[in-house]
Coordinates of C-alpha atoms in Angstrom, one line a residue:
Chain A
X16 CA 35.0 0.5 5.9
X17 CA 34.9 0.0 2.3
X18 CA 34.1 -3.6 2.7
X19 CA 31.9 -3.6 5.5
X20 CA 29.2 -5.8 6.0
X21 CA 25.9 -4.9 4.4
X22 CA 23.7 -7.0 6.3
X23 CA 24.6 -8.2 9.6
X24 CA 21.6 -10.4 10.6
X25 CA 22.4 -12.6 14.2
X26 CA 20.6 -15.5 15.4
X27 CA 17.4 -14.3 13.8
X28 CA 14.1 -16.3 15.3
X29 CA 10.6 -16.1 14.4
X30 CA 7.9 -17.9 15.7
X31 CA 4.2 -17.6 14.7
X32 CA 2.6 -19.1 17.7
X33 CA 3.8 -22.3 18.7
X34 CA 5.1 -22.5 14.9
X35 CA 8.8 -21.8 14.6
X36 CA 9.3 -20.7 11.1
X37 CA 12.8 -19.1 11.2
X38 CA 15.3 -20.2 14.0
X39 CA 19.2 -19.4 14.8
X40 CA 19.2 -17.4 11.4
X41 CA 22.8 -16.0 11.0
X42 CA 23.8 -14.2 8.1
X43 CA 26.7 -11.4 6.6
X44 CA 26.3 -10.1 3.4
X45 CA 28.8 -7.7 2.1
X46 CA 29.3 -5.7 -0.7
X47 CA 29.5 -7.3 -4.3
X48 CA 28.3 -10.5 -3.6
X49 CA 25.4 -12.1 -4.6
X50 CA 23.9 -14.5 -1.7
X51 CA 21.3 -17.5 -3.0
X52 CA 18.5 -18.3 -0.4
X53 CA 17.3 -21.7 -1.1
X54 CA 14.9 -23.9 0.5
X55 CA 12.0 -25.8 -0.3
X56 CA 8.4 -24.4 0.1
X57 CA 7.6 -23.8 3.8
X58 CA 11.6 -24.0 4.9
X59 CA 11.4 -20.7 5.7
X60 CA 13.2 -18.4 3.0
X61 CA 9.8 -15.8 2.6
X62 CA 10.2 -15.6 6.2
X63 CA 13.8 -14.8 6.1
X64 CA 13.2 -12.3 3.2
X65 CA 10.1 -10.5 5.2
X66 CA 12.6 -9.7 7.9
X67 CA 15.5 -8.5 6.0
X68 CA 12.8 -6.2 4.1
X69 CA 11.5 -4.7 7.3
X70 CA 7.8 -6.4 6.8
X71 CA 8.2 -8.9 9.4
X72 CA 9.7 -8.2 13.0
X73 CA 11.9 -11.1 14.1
X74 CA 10.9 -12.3 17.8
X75 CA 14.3 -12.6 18.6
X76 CA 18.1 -11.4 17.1
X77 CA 19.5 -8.6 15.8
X78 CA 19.5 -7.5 12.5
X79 CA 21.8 -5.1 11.2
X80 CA 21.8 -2.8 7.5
X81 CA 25.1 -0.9 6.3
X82 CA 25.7 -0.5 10.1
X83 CA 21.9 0.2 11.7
X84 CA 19.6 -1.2 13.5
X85 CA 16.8 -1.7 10.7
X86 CA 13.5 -1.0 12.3
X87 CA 14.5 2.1 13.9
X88 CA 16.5 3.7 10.7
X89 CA 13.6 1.6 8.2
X90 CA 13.6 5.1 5.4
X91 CA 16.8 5.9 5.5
X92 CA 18.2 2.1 5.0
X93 CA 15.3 1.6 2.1
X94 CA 16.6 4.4 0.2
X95 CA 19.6 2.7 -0.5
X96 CA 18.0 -0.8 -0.9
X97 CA 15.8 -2.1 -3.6
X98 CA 13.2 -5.0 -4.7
X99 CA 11.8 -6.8 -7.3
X100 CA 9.9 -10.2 -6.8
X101 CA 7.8 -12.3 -9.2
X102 CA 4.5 -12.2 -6.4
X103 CA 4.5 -8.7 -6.5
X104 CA 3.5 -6.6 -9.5
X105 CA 3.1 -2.7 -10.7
X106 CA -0.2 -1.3 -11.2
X107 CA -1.3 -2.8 -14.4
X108 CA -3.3 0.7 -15.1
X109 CA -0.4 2.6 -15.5
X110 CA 1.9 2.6 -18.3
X111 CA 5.6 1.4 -18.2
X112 CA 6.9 5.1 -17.7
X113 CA 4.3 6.2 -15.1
X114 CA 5.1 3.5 -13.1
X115 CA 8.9 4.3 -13.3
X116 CA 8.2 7.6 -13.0
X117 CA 6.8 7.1 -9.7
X118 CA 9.2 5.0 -7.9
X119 CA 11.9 7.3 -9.3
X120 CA 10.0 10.3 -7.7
X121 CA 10.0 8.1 -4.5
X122 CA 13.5 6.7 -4.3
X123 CA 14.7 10.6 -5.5
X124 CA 16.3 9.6 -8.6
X125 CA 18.4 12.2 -10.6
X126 CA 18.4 12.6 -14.0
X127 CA 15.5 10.5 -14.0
X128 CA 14.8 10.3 -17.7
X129 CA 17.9 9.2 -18.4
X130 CA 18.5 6.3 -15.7
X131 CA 14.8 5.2 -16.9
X132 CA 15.9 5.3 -20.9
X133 CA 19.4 3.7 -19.9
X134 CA 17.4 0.4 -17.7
X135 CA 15.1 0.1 -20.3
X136 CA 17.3 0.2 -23.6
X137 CA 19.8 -2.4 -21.4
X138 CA 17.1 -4.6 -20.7
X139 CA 15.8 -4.5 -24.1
X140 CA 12.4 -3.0 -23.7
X141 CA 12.5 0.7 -24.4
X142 CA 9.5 0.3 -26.5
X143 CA 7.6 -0.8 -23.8
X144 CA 7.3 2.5 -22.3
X145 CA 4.0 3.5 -23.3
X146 CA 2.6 0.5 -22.8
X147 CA -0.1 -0.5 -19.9
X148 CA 1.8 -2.4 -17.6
X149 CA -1.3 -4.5 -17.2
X150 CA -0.6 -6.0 -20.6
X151 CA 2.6 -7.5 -20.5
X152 CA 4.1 -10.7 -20.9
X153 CA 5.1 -12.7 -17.6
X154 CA 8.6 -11.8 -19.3
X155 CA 8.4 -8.0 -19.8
X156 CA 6.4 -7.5 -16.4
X157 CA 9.6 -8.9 -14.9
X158 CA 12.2 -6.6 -16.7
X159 CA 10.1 -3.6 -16.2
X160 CA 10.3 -4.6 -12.6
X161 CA 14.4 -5.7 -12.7
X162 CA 14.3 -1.7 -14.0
X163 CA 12.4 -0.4 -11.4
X164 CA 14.8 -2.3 -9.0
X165 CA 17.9 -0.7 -10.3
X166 CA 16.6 2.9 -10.8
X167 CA 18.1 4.0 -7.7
X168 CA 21.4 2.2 -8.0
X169 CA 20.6 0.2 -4.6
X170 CA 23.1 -0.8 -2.7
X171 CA 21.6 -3.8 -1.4
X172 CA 18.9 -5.6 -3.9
X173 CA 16.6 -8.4 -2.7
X174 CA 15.1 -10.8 -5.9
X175 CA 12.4 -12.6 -5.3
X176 CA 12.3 -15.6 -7.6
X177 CA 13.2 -13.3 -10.8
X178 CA 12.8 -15.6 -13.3
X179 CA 10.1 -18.0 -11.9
X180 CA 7.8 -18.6 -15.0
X181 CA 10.1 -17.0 -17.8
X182 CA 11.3 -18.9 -20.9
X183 CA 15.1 -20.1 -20.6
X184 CA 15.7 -17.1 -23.6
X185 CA 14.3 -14.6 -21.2
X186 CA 15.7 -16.4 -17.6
X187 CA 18.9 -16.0 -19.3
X188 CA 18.6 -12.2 -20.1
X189 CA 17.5 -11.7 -16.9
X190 CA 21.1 -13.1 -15.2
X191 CA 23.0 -11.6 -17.8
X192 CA 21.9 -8.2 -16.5
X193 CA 21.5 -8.7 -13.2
X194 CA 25.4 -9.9 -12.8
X195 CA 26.8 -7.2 -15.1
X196 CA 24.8 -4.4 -13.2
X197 CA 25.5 -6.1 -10.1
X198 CA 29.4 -6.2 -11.1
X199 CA 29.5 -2.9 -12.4
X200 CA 28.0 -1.3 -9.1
X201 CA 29.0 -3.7 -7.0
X202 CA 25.6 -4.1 -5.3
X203 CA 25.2 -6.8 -2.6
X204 CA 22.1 -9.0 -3.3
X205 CA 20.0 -11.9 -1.8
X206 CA 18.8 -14.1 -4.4
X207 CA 16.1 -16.6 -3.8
X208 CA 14.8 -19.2 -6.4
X209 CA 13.9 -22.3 -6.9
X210 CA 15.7 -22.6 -10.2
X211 CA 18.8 -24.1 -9.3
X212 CA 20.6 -23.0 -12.3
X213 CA 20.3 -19.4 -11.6
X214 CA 21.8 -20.1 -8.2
X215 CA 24.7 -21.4 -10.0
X216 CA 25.4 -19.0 -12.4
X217 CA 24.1 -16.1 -10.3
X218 CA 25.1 -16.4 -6.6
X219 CA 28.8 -16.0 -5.2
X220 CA 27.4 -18.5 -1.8
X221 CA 24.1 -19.5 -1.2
X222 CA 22.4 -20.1 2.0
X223 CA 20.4 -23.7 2.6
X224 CA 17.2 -23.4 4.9
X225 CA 15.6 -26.4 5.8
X226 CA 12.0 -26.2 8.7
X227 CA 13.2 -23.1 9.7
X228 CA 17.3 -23.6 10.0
X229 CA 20.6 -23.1 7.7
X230 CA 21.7 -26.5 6.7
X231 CA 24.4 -25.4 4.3
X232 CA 26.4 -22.7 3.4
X233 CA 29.3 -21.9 1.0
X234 CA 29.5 -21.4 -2.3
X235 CA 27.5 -23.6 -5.0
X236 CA 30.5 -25.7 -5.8
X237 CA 31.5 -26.0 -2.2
X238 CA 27.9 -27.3 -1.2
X239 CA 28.1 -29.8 -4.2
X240 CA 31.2 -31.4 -3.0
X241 CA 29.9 -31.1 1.0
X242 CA 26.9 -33.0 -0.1
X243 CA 28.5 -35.4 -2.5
X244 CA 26.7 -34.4 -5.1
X245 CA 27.0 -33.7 -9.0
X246 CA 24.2 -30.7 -9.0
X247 CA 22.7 -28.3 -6.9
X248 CA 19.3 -29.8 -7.8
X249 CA 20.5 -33.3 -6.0
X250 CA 21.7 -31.4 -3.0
X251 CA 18.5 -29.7 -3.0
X252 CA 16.3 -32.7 -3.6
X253 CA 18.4 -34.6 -0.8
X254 CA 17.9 -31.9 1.4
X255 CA 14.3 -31.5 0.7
X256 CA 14.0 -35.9 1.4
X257 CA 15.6 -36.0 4.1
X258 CA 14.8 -35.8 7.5
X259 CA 15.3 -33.0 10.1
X260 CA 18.2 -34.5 12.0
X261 CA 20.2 -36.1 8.9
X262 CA 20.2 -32.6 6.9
X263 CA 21.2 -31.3 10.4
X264 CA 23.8 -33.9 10.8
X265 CA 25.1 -33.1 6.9
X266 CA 25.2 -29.6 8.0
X267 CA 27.9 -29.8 10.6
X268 CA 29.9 -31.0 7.8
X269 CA 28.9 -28.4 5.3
X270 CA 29.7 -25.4 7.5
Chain B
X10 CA 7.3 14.4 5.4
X11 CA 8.9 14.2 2.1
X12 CA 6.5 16.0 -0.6
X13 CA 7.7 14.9 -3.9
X14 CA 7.2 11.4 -2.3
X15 CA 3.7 12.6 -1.6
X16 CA 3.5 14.0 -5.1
X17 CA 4.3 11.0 -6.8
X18 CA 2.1 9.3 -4.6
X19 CA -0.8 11.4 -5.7
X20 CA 0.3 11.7 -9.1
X21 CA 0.3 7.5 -9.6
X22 CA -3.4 7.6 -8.5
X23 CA -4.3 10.6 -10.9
X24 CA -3.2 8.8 -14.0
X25 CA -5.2 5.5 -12.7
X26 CA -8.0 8.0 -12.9
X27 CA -7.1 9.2 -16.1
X28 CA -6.8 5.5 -17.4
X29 CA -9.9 3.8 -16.3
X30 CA -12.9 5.9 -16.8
X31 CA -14.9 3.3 -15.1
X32 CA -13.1 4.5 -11.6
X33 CA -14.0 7.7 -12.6
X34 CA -17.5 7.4 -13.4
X35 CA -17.7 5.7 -9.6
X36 CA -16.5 9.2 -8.4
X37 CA -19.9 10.2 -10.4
X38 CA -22.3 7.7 -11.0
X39 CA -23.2 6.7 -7.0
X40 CA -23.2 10.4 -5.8
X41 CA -25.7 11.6 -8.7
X42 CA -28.0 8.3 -7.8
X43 CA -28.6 9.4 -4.5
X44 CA -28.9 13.1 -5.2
X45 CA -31.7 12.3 -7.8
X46 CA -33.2 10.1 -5.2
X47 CA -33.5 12.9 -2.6
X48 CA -34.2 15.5 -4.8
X49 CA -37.5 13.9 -5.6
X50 CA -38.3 13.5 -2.1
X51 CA -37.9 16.4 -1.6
X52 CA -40.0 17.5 -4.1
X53 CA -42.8 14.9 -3.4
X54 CA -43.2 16.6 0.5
X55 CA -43.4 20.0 -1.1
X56 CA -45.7 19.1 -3.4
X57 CA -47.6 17.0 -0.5
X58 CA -47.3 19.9 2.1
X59 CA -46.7 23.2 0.4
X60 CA -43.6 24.9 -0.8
X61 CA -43.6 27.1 2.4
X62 CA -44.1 24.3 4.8
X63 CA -41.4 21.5 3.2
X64 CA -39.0 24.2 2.8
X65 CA -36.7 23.1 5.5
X66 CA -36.6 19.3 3.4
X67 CA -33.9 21.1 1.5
X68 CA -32.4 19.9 4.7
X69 CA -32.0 16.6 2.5
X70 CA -30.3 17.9 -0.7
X71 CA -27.5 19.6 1.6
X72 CA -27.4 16.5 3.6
X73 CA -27.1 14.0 0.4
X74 CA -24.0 16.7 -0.5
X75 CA -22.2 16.9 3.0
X76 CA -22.3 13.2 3.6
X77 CA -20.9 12.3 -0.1
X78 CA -17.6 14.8 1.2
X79 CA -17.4 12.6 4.2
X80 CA -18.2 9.8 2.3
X81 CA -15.5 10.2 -0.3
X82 CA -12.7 11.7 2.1
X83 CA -13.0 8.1 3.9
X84 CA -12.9 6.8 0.5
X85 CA -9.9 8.6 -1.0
X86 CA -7.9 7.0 1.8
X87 CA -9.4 3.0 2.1
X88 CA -9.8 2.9 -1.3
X89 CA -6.4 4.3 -2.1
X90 CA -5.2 1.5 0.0
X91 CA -6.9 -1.4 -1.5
X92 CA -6.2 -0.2 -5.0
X93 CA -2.2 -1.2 -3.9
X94 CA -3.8 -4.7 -2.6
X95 CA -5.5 -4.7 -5.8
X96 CA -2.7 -4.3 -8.2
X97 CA 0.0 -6.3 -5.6
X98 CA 1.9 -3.4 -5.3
X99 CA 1.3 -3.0 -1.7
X100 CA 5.0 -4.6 -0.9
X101 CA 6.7 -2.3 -3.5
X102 CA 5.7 0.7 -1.5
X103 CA 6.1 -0.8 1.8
X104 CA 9.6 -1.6 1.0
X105 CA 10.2 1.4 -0.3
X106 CA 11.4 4.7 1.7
X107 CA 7.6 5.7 2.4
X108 CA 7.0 6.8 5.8
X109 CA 3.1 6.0 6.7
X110 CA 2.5 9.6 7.4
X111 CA 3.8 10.0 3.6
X112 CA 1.2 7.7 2.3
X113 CA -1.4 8.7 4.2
X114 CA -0.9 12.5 3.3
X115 CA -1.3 11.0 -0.4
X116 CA -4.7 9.5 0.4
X117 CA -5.9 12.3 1.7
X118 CA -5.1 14.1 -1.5
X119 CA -6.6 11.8 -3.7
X120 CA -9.8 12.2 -1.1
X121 CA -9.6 16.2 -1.7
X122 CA -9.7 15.3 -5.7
X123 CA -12.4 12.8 -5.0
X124 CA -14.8 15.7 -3.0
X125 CA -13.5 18.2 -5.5
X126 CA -15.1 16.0 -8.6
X127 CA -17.9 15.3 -6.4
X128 CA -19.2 18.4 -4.9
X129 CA -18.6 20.1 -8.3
X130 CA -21.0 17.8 -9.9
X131 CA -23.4 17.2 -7.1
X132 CA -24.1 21.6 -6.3
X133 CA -24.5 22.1 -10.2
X134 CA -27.2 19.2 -10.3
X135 CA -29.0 20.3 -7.4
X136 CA -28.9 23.6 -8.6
X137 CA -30.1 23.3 -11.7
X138 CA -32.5 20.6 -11.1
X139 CA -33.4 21.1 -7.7
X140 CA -33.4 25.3 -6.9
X141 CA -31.2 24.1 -4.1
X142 CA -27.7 26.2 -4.1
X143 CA -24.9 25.0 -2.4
X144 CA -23.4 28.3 -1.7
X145 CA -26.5 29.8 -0.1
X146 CA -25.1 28.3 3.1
X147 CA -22.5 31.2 2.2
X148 CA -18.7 30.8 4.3
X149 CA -20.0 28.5 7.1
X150 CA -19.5 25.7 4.0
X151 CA -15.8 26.0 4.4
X152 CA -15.3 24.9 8.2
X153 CA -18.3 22.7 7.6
X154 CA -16.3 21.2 4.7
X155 CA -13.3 20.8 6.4
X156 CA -14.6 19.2 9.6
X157 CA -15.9 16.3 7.7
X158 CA -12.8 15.8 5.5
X159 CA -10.9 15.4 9.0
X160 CA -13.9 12.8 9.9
X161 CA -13.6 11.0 6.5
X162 CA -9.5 10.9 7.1
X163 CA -9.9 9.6 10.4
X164 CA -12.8 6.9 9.8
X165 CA -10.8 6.1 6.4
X166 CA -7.6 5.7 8.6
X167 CA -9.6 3.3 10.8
X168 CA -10.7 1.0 8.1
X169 CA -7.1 1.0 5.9
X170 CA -5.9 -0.5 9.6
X171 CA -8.4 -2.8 9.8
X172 CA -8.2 -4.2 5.8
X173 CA -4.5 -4.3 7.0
X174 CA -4.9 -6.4 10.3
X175 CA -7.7 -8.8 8.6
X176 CA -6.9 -8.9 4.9
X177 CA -9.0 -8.5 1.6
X178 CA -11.7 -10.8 3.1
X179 CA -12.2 -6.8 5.6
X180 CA -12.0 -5.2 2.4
X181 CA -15.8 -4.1 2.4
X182 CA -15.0 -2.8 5.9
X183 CA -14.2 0.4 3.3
X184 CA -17.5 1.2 2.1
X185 CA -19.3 -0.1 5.5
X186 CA -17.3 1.8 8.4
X187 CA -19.1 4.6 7.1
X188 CA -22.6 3.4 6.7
X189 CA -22.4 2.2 10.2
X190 CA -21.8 5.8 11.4
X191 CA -24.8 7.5 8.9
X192 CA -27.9 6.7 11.1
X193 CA -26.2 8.2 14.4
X194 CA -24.4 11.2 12.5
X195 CA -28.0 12.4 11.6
X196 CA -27.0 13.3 8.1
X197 CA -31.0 13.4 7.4
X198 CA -32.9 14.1 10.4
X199 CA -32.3 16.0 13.3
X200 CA -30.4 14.7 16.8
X201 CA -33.6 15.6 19.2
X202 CA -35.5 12.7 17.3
X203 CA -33.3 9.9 18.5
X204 CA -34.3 8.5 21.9
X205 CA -31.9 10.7 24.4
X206 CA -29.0 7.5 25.2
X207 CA -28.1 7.7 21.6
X208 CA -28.5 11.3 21.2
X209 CA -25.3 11.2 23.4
X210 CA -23.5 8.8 21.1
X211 CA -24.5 10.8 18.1
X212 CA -23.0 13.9 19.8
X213 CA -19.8 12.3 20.2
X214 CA -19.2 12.1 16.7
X215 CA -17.5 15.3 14.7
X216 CA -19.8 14.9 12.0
X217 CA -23.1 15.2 14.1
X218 CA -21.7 18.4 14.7
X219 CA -21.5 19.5 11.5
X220 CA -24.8 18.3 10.2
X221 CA -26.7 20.1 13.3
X222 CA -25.0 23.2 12.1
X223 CA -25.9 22.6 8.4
X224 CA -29.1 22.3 9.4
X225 CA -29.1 25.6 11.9
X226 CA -27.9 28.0 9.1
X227 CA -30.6 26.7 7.0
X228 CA -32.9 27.3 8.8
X229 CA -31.5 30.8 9.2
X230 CA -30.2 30.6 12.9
X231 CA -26.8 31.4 12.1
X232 CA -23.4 29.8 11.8
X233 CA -23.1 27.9 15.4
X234 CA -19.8 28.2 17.1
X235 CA -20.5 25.8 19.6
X236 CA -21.1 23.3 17.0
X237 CA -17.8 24.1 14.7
X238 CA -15.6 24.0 18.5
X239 CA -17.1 20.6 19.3
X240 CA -16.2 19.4 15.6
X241 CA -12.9 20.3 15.9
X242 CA -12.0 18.9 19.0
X243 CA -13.9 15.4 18.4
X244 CA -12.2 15.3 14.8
X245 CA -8.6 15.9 16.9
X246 CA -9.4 13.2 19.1
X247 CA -10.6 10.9 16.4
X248 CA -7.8 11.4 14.3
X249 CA -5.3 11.2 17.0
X250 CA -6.9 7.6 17.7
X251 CA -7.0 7.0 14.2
X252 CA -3.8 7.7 13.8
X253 CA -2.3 5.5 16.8
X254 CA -4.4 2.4 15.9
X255 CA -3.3 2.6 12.2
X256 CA 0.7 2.9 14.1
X257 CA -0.5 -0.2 16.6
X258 CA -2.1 -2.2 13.7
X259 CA 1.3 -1.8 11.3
X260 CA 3.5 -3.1 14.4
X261 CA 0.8 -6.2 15.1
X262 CA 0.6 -7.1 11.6
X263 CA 4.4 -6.7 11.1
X264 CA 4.9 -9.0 14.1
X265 CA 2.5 -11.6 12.9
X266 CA 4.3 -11.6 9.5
X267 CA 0.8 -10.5 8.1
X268 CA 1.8 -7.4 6.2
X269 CA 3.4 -9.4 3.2
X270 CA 0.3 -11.8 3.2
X271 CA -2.2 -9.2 2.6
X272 CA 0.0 -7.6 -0.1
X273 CA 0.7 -11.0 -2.4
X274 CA -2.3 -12.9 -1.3

């Protein structure tokens, strides 16, 4: 069971009123790999992510974490999961290490001191610990979070758009650490960003949503050739151009 | 329950505390404004009608002091809540292995902080400026104490689900909840002058209860038990409501995909 499936998510559909924001959402996620969410604004993605975190309830499917049902086993599957996103932040009152304190208390992290010092020496910022978090750059606010993301070695991480608004220096930090942590832990993780060269040095397969339904899955070099295109930026600028029923019609060929 | 999760909880809310003075001083500055305020009321009727005769308006001074531990128990937990919306952090400890009860629990120990700070500062002012002594009301303070606490937990449950369901636009539902309970709850007046249909709505809530009773043992008629039995059952009836709207909110808002809007928006 080594290599079972981490997330198991089956014809997962959410409507909001007569809206349909999520339909026919399949996904398997196993261990090691890194899976890229992409879409454009509105195709759907947040939705997808709210559901695989447990913060919105899907009106229809099943969704499935290392082997559970997720609402019903919600604590136990989060202590083995982790976050980070770029919309959400640490309270800017508390210093670097209070706020890594606390999420270490929560998550029951051994040997806290030392897994704190270790994240924050690997992501270059150890002198940020007494800092305010409030007074950060966009840059450090997002390491400090990447560290508070790894403190409990999750088993499953969801990103958020890590490196929206970071300078290419810093973008390019970011990756480096997240796939040699990833690699060294083997830690399955869903990616989502709108940059599409993370997706292409980062993710193992991504995961096209367009109004609500996959359009295209493989992996990045896969989808390229699928879509008869050179970059991942023209498949997703086709995709984004096109309309409902000729992405659709692309898609049959994708998959 | 998990308590170092609780602990850390606490803990995160302390050293916000310890960081911003300003929050601190808030803990302070309001409480003290409205003691003063009373304090020379009360000392305007005695000087109108005679120390002997205005000496049940201390009434007022222990009224300004019980309300402000309801006050800030409903506080410790609306307020603990919006300082997450505040500081979009709300999703890192909803995705995070927090059960509600969890971070509840911690709101209501950052409310027993908040009344600790409060009631510290409020019976030496009174004292000292005011001859009133708290602890002249003697042991009847402590289930008098503790039946508002629940009352402030349950009414600061109430909101938290509310700011939840309708976003930060609800978020002054946190200080008004409260004020919209203060003229039935008689804090400074007694029940009988209320025309008789409200004087059953008063009743119904815990803390009328416990201001009738403040108000009986000041007056030197004893600690009432019918009083402190009536608290306790409307506060377990509150908080059991309370408790199952904040449960019913958490599964509307999660099925209306409203939880992650409230904590990034």
């Amino acid at each position: 069971m080594k290599d079972a499936p981490v997330i198991e998510a089956m014809h997962l559909h959410k409507a909001f009123g007569a809206t349909v924001a999520l339909e026919d959402l399949s996904l398997t996620l196993r261990p090691n790999e890194i899976l890229g969410l992409l879409g454009v604004n509105g195709a759907g993605k947040t939705t997808a992510l709210n559901i695989l975190l447990g913060l919105t309830t899907p009106t229809r499917g099943t969704l499935r974490v290392f082997g559970q049902e997720l609402m019903p086993n919600r604590v136990d599957i989060l202590k083995r999961c982790n976050f980070a996103s770029a919309y959400v932040s640490l309270p800017g009152n508390l210093t670097v290490g209070q706020n890594l304190w606390t999420f270490a208390q929560i998550y029951g992290v051994k040997n806290h001191k030392a897994k704190i010092t270790e994240l924050l020496e690997l992501l270059e910022i150890p002198h940020l610990r007494s800092r305010v978090t409030g007074q950060l750059s966009a840059g450090e606010a997002t390491r400090v979070q990447l560290c508070k993301a790894f403190l409990n070695d999750p088993e499953l991480l969801l990103l958020d758009e890590p490196t929206a608004s970071l300078d290419p220096d810093i973008s390019d930090k970011v990756r480096k650490f997240v796939r040699s942590r990833q690699q060294a832990q083997r830690t399955a993780i869903i990616y989502t960003s709108h940059n599409m060269r993370d997706i292409e040095e980062v993710c193992d397969r991504l995961l096209f949503i367009h109004k609500g339904r996959v359009v295209a899955e493989g992996t990045p070099t896969a989808v390229m050739t699928l879509f008869q295109q050179e970059s991942l930026e023209d498949v997703f600028i086709q995709i984004a151009r096109s309309e409902a029923g000729d992405v659709f019609g692309a898609a049959k060929t994708a998959k | 329950m998990n308590f170092r999760i609780v602990f850390a909880l606490v803990c995160r809310y302390l050293f916000l505390y310890t960081r911003n003075w300003v929050r601190l001083a808030e803990v302070i500055f309001w409480p003290t404004m409205e003691l003063v305020t009373w304090g020379f009321l009360t000392r305007y009727l005695e000087g109108r009608m005679g120390v002997a005769e205005a000496g049940p308006f201390t009434w007022m001074l222990g009224g300004v002091i019980f309300w402000d531990v309801m006050f800030r128990s409903q506080q410790g937990v609306a307020i603990s809540f919006l300082e997450d919306v505040w500081t979009r952090n709300l999703l890192n400890i909803f995705v995070a292995p927090v059960r509600p009860i969890e971070y509840l629990a911690s709101a209501f120990g950052v409310g027993l902080v908040r009344i600790a700070i409060t009631v510290l500062i409020l019976w030496a002012l009174s004292w000292i400026f005011f001859s009133f002594n708290l602890l002249d009301i003697g042991p009847s303070l402590v289930p008098f104490f503790g039946s508002l606490l629940l009352f402030g937990w349950a009414i600061g449950i109430f909101a938290t689900a509310l700011i939840m369901r309708f976003g930060q636009a609800a978020e002054s539902l946190a200080w008004a909840v409260p004020f919209l309970i203060q003229p039935l709850t008689a804090v400074y007046y007694p029940v009988s002058i209320m025309p008789g249909w409200l004087q059953w709505i008063a009743l119904a809530l815990p803390s009328t209860h416990v201001f009738e009773g403040m108000r009986g043992v000041m007056a030197g008629a004893g600690f009432s038990w019918s009083h402190f039995a009536w608290a306790a059952l409307l506060n377990a009836v509150c908080l059991l409501l309370a408790g199952l709207f904040y449960h019913w909110t958490l599964s509307t808002v999660r099925a209306r995909g409203l939880l992650a809007k409230v904590a990034t928006n």
